[in-house]
Short mmCIF file of N, CA and C in Angstrom, two decimals:
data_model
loop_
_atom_site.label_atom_id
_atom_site.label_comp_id
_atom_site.label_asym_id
_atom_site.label_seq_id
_atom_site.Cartn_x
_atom_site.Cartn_y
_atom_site.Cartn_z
N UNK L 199 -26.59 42.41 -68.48
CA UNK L 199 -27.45 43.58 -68.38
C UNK L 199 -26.84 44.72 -69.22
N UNK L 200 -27.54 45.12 -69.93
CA UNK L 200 -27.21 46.24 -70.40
C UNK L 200 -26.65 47.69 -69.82
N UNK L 201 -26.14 48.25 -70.55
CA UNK L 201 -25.31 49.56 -69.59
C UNK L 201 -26.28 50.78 -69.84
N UNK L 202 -26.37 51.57 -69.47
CA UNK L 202 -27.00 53.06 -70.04
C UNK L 202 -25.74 54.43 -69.50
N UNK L 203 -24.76 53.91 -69.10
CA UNK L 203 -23.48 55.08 -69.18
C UNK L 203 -22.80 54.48 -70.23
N UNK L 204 -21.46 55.24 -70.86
CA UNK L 204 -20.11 54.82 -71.63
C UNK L 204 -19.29 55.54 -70.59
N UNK L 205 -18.09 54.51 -70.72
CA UNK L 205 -16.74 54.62 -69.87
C UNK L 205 -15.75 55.57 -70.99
N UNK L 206 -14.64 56.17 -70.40
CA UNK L 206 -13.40 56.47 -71.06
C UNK L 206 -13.23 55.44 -72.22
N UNK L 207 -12.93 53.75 -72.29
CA UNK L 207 -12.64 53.24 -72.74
C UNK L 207 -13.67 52.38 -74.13
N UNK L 208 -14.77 53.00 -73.89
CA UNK L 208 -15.67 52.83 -74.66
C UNK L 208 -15.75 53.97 -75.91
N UNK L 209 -15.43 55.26 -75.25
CA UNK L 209 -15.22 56.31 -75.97
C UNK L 209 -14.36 56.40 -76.72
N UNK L 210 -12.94 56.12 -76.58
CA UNK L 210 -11.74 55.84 -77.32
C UNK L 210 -11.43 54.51 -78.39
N UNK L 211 -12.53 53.93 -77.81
CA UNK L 211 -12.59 52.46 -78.98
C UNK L 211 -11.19 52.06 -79.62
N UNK L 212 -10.07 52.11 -78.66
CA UNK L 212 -9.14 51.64 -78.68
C UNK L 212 -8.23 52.07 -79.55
N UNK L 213 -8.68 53.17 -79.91
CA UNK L 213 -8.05 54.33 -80.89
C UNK L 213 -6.66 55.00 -79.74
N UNK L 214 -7.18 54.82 -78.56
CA UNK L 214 -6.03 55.87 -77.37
C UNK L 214 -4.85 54.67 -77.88
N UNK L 215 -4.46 53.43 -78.04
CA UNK L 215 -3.98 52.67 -78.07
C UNK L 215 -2.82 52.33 -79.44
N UNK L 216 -3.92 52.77 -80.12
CA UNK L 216 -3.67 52.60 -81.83
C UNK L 216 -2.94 53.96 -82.48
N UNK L 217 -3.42 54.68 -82.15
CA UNK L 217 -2.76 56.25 -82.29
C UNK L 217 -2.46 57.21 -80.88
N UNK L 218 -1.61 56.62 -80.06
CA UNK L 218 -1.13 57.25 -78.90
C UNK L 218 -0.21 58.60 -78.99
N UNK L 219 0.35 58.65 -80.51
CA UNK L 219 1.10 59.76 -80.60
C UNK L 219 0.07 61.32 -81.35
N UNK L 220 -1.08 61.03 -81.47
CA UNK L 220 -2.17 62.03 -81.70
C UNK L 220 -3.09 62.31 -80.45
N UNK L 221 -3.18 61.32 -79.26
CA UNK L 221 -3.70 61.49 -78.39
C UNK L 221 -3.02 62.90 -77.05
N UNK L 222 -3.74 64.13 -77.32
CA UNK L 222 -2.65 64.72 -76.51
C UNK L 222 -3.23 64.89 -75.23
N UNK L 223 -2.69 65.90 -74.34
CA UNK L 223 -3.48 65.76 -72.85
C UNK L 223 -4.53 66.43 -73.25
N UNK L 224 -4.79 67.44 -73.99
CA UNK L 224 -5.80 68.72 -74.49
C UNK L 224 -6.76 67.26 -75.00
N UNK L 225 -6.63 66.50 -75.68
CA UNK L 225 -7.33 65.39 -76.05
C UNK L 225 -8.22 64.95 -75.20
N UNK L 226 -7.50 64.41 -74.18
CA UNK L 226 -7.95 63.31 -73.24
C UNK L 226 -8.58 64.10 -72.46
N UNK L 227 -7.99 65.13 -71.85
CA UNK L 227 -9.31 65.99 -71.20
C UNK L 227 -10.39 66.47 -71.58
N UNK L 228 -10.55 66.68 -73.30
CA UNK L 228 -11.56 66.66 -73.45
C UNK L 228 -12.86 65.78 -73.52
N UNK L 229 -12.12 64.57 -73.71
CA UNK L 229 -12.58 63.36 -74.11
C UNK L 229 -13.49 63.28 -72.36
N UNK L 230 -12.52 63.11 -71.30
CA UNK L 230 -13.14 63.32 -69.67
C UNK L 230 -14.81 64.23 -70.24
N UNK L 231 -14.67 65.24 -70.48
CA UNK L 231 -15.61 66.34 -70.54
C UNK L 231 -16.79 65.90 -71.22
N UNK L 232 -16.76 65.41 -72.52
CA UNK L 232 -17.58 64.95 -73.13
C UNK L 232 -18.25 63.61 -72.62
N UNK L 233 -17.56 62.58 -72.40
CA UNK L 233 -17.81 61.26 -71.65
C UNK L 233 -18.42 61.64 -70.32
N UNK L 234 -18.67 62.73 -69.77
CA UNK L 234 -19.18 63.45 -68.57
C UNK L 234 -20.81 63.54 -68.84
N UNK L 235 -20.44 64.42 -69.64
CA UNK L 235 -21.69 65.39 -69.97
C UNK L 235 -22.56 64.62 -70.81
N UNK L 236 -21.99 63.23 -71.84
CA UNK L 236 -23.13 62.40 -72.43
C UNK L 236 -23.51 61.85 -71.52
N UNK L 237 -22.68 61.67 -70.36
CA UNK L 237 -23.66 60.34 -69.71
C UNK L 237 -24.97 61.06 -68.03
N UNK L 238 -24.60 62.44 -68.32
CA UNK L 238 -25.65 63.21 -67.90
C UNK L 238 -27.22 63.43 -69.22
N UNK L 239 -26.63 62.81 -69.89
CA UNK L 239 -28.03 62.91 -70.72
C UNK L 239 -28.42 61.91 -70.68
N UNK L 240 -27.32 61.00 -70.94
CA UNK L 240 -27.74 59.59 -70.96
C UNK L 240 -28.88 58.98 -69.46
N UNK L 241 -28.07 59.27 -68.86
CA UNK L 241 -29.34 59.19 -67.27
C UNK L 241 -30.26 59.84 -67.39
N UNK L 242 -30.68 61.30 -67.61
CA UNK L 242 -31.77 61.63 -67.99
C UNK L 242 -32.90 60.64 -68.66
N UNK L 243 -32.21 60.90 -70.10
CA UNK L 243 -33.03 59.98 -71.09
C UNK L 243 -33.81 58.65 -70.15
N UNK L 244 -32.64 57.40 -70.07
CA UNK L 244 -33.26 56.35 -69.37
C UNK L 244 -34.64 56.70 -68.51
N UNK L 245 -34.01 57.71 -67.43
CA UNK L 245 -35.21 57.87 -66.05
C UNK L 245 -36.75 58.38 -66.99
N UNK L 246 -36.24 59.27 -68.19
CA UNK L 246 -37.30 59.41 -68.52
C UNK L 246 -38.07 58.10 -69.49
N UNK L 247 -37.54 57.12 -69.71
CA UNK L 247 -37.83 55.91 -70.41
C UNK L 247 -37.53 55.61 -71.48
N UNK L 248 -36.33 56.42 -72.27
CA UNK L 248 -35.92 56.08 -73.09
C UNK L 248 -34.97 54.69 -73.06
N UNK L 249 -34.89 53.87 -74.07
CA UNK L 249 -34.25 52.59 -73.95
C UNK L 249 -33.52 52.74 -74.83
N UNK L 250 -31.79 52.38 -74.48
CA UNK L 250 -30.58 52.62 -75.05
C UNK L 250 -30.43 50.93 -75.70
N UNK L 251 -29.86 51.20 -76.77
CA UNK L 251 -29.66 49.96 -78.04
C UNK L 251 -28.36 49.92 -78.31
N UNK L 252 -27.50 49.06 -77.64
CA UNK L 252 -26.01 48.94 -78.25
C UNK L 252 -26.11 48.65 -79.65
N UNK L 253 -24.76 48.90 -80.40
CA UNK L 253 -24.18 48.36 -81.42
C UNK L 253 -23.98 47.34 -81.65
N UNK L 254 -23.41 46.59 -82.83
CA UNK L 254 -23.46 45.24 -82.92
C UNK L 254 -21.66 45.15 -82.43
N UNK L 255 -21.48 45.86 -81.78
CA UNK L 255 -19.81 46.07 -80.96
C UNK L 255 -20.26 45.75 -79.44
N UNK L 256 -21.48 45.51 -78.96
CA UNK L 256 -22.06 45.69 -77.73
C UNK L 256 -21.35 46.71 -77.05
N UNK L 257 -21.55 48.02 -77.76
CA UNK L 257 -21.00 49.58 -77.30
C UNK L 257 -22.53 50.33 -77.69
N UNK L 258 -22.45 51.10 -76.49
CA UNK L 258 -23.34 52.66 -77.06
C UNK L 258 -22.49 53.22 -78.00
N UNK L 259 -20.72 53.87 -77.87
CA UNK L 259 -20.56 54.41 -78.41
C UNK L 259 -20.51 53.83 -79.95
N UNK L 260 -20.96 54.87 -81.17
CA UNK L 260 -20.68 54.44 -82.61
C UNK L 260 -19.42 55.35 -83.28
N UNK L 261 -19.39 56.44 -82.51
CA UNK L 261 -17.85 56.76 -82.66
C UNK L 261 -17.91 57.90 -81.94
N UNK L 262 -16.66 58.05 -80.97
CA UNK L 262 -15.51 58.73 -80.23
C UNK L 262 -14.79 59.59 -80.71
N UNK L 263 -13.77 59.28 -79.89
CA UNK L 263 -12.63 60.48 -80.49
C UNK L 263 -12.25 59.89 -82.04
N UNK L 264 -11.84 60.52 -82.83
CA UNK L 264 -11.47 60.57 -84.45
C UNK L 264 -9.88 60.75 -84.52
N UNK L 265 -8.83 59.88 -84.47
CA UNK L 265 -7.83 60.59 -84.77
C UNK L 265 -7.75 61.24 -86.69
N UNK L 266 -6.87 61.60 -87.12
CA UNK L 266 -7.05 62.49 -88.18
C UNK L 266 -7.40 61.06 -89.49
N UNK L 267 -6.54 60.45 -89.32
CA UNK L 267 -6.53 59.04 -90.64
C UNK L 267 -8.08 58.66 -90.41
N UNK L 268 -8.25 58.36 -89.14
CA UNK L 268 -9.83 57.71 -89.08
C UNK L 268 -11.19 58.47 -89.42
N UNK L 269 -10.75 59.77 -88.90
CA UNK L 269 -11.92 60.81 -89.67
C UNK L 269 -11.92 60.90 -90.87
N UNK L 270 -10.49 61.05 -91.64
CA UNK L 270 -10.57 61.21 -93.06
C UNK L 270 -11.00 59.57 -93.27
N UNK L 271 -11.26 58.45 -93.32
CA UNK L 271 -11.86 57.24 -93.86
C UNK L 271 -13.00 57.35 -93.56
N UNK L 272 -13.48 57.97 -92.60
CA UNK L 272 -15.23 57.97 -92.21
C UNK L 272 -16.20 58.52 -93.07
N UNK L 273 -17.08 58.16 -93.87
CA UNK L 273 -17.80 58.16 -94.91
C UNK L 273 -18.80 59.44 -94.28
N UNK L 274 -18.66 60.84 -94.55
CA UNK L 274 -19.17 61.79 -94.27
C UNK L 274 -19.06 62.50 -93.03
N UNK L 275 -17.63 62.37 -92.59
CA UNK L 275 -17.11 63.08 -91.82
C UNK L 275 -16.77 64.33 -91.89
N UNK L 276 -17.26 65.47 -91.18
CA UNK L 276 -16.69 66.59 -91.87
C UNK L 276 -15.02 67.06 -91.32
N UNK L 277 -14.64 67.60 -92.61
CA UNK L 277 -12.85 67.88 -92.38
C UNK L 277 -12.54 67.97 -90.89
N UNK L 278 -13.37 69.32 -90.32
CA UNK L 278 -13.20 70.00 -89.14
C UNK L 278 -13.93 69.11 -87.96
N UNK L 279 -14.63 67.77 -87.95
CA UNK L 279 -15.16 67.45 -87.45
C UNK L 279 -14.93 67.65 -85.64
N UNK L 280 -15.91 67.99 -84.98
CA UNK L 280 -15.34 68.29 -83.35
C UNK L 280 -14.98 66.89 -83.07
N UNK L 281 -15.27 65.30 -83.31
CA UNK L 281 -14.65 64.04 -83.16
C UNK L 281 -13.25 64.31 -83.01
N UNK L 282 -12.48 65.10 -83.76
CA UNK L 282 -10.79 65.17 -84.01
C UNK L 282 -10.21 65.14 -82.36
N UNK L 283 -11.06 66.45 -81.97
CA UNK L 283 -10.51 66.81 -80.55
C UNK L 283 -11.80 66.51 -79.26
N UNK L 284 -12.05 65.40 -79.80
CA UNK L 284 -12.91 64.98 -78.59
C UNK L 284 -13.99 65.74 -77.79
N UNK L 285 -14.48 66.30 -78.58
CA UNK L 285 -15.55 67.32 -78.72
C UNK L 285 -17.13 66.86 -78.68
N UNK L 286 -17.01 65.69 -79.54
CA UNK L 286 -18.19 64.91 -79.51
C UNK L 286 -18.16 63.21 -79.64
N UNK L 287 -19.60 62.90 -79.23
CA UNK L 287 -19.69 61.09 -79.52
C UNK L 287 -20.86 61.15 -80.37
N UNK L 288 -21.02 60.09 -80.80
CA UNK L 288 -21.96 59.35 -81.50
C UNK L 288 -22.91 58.31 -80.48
N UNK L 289 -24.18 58.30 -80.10
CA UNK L 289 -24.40 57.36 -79.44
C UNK L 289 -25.69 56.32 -80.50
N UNK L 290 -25.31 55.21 -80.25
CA UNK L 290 -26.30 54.33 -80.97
C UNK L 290 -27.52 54.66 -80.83
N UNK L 291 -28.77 54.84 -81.80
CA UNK L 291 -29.93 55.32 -81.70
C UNK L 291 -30.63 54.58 -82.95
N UNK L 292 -30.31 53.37 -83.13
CA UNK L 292 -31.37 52.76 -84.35
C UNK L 292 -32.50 53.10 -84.23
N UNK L 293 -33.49 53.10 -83.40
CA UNK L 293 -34.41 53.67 -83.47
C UNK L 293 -34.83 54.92 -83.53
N UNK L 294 -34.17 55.87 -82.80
CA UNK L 294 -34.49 57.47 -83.52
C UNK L 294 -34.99 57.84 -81.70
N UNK L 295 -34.84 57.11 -80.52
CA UNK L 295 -35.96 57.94 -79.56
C UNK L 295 -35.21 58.49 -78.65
N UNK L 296 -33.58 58.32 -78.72
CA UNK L 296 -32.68 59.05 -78.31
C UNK L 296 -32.62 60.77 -78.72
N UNK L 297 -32.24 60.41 -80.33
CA UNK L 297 -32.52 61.60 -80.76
C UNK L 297 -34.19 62.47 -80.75
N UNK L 298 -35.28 61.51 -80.58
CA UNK L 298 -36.18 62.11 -80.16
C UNK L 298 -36.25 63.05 -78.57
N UNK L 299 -35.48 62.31 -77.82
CA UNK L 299 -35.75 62.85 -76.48
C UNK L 299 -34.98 64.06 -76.45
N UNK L 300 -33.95 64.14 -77.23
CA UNK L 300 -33.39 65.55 -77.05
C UNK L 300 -33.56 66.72 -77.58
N UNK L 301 -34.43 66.47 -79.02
CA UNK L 301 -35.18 67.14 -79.48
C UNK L 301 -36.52 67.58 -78.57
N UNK L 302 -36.99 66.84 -77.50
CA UNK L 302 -38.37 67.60 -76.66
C UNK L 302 -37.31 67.78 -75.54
N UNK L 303 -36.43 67.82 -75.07
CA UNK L 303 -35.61 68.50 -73.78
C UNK L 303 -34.28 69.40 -74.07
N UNK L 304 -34.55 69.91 -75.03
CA UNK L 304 -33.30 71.13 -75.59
C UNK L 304 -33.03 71.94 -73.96
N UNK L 305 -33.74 72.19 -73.64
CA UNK L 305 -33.24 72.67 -71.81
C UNK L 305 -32.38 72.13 -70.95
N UNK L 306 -32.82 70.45 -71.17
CA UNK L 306 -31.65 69.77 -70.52
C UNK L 306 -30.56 69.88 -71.00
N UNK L 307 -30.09 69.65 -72.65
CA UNK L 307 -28.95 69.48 -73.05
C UNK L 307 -28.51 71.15 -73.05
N UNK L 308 -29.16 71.98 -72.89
CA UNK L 308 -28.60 73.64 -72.84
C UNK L 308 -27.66 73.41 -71.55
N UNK L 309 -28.51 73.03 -70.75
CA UNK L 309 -27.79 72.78 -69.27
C UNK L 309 -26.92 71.83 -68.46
N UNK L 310 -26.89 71.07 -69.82
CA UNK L 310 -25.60 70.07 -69.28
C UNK L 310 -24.18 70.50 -70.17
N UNK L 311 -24.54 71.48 -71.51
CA UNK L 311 -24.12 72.22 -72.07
C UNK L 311 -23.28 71.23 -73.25
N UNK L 312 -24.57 70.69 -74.07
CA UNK L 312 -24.14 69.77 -75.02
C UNK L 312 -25.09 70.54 -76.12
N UNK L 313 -24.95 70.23 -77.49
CA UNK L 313 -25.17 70.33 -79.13
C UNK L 313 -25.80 69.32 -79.70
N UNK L 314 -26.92 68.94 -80.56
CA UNK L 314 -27.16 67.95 -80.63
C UNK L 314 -27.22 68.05 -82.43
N UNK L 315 -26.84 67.63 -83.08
CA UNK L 315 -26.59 67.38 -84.99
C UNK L 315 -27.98 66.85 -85.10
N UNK L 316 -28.66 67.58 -86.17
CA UNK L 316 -30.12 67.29 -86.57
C UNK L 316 -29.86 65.56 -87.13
N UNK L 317 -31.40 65.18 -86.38
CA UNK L 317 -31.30 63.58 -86.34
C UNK L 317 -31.44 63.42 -88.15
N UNK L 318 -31.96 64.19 -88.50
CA UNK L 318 -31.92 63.91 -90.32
C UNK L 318 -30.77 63.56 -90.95
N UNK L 319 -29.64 63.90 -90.05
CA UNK L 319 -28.32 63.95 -90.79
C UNK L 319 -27.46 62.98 -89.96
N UNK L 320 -28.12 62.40 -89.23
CA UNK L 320 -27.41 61.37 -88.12
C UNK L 320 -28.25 59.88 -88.18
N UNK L 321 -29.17 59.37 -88.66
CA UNK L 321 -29.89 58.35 -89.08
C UNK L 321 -29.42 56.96 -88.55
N UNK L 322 -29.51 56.35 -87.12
CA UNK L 322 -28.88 55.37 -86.91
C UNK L 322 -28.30 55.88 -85.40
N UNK L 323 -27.87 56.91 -85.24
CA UNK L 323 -27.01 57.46 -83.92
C UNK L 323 -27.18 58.78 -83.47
N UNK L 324 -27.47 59.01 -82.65
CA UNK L 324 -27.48 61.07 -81.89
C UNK L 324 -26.35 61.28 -82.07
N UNK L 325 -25.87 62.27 -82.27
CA UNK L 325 -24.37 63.08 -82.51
C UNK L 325 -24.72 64.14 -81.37
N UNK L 326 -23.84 64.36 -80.35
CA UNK L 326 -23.68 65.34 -79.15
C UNK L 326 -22.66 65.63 -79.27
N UNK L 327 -22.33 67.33 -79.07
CA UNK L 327 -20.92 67.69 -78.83
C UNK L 327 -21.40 68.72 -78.15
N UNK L 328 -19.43 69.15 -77.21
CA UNK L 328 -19.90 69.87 -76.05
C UNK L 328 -19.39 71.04 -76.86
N UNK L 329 -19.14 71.38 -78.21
CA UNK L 329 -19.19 72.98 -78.38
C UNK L 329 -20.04 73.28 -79.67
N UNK L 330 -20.27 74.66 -79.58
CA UNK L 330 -21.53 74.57 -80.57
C UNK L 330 -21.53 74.46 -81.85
N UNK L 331 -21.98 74.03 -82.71
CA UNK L 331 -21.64 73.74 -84.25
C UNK L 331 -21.41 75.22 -85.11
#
């Protein structure tokens, strides 16, 4: 069965593991915060009927936290990206109705107190972060 939350360990994509000496507590708590607050949208969305599409990783997430090497290899990552400090996720959205739903409920995500990166520039995945661009 498919999931419609992401865990801690889905979020970190095994990056906490791989780069443990960039992971700081300021990190990981943020990482808590964000992994919080997506998966308050994420329930939303579903109840309202949106249908979540893993990756071919069988993950929602398409990317997590960023340590610095991995952001700089990521093909249009920006320098400052909020990924660095766990600020934001990527959630799989091949179809676009993720990022549709948050585009008609900007109220909800005001109030769960998430950001959402115009789907034009995200093509494939919603980009949410919990501070504002």
């Amino acid at each position: 069965m498919m999931t419609t939350q992401i865990t801690l360990d889905d979020y970190w994509m095994g990056r906490d593991k791989t780069y443990p000496k960039q992971l700081t507590d300021e990190i990981h708590d943020n990482a808590i915060v964000t992994v919080s607050k997506v998966n308050l949208v994420l329930w939303h969305a579903t109840k309202d009927g949106v249908v979540l599409i893993a990756n071919r990783r069988n993950s929602l997430v398409n990317s997590g936290w960023r340590p610095d090497i991995v952001n700089a290899a990521t093909p249009g990552a920006a320098t400052h990206s909020p990924h660095l400090t766990a600020h934001a996720c990527d959630i799989s959205d091949p179809t676009g109705s993720l990022d549709k739903w948050c585009l008609a409920n900007p109220e909800e995500l005001a109030a769960i107190g998430l950001w959402q990166e115009s789907p034009a520039s995200t093509v494939g995945w919603c980009h949410l972060q919990t501070i504002p661009p």
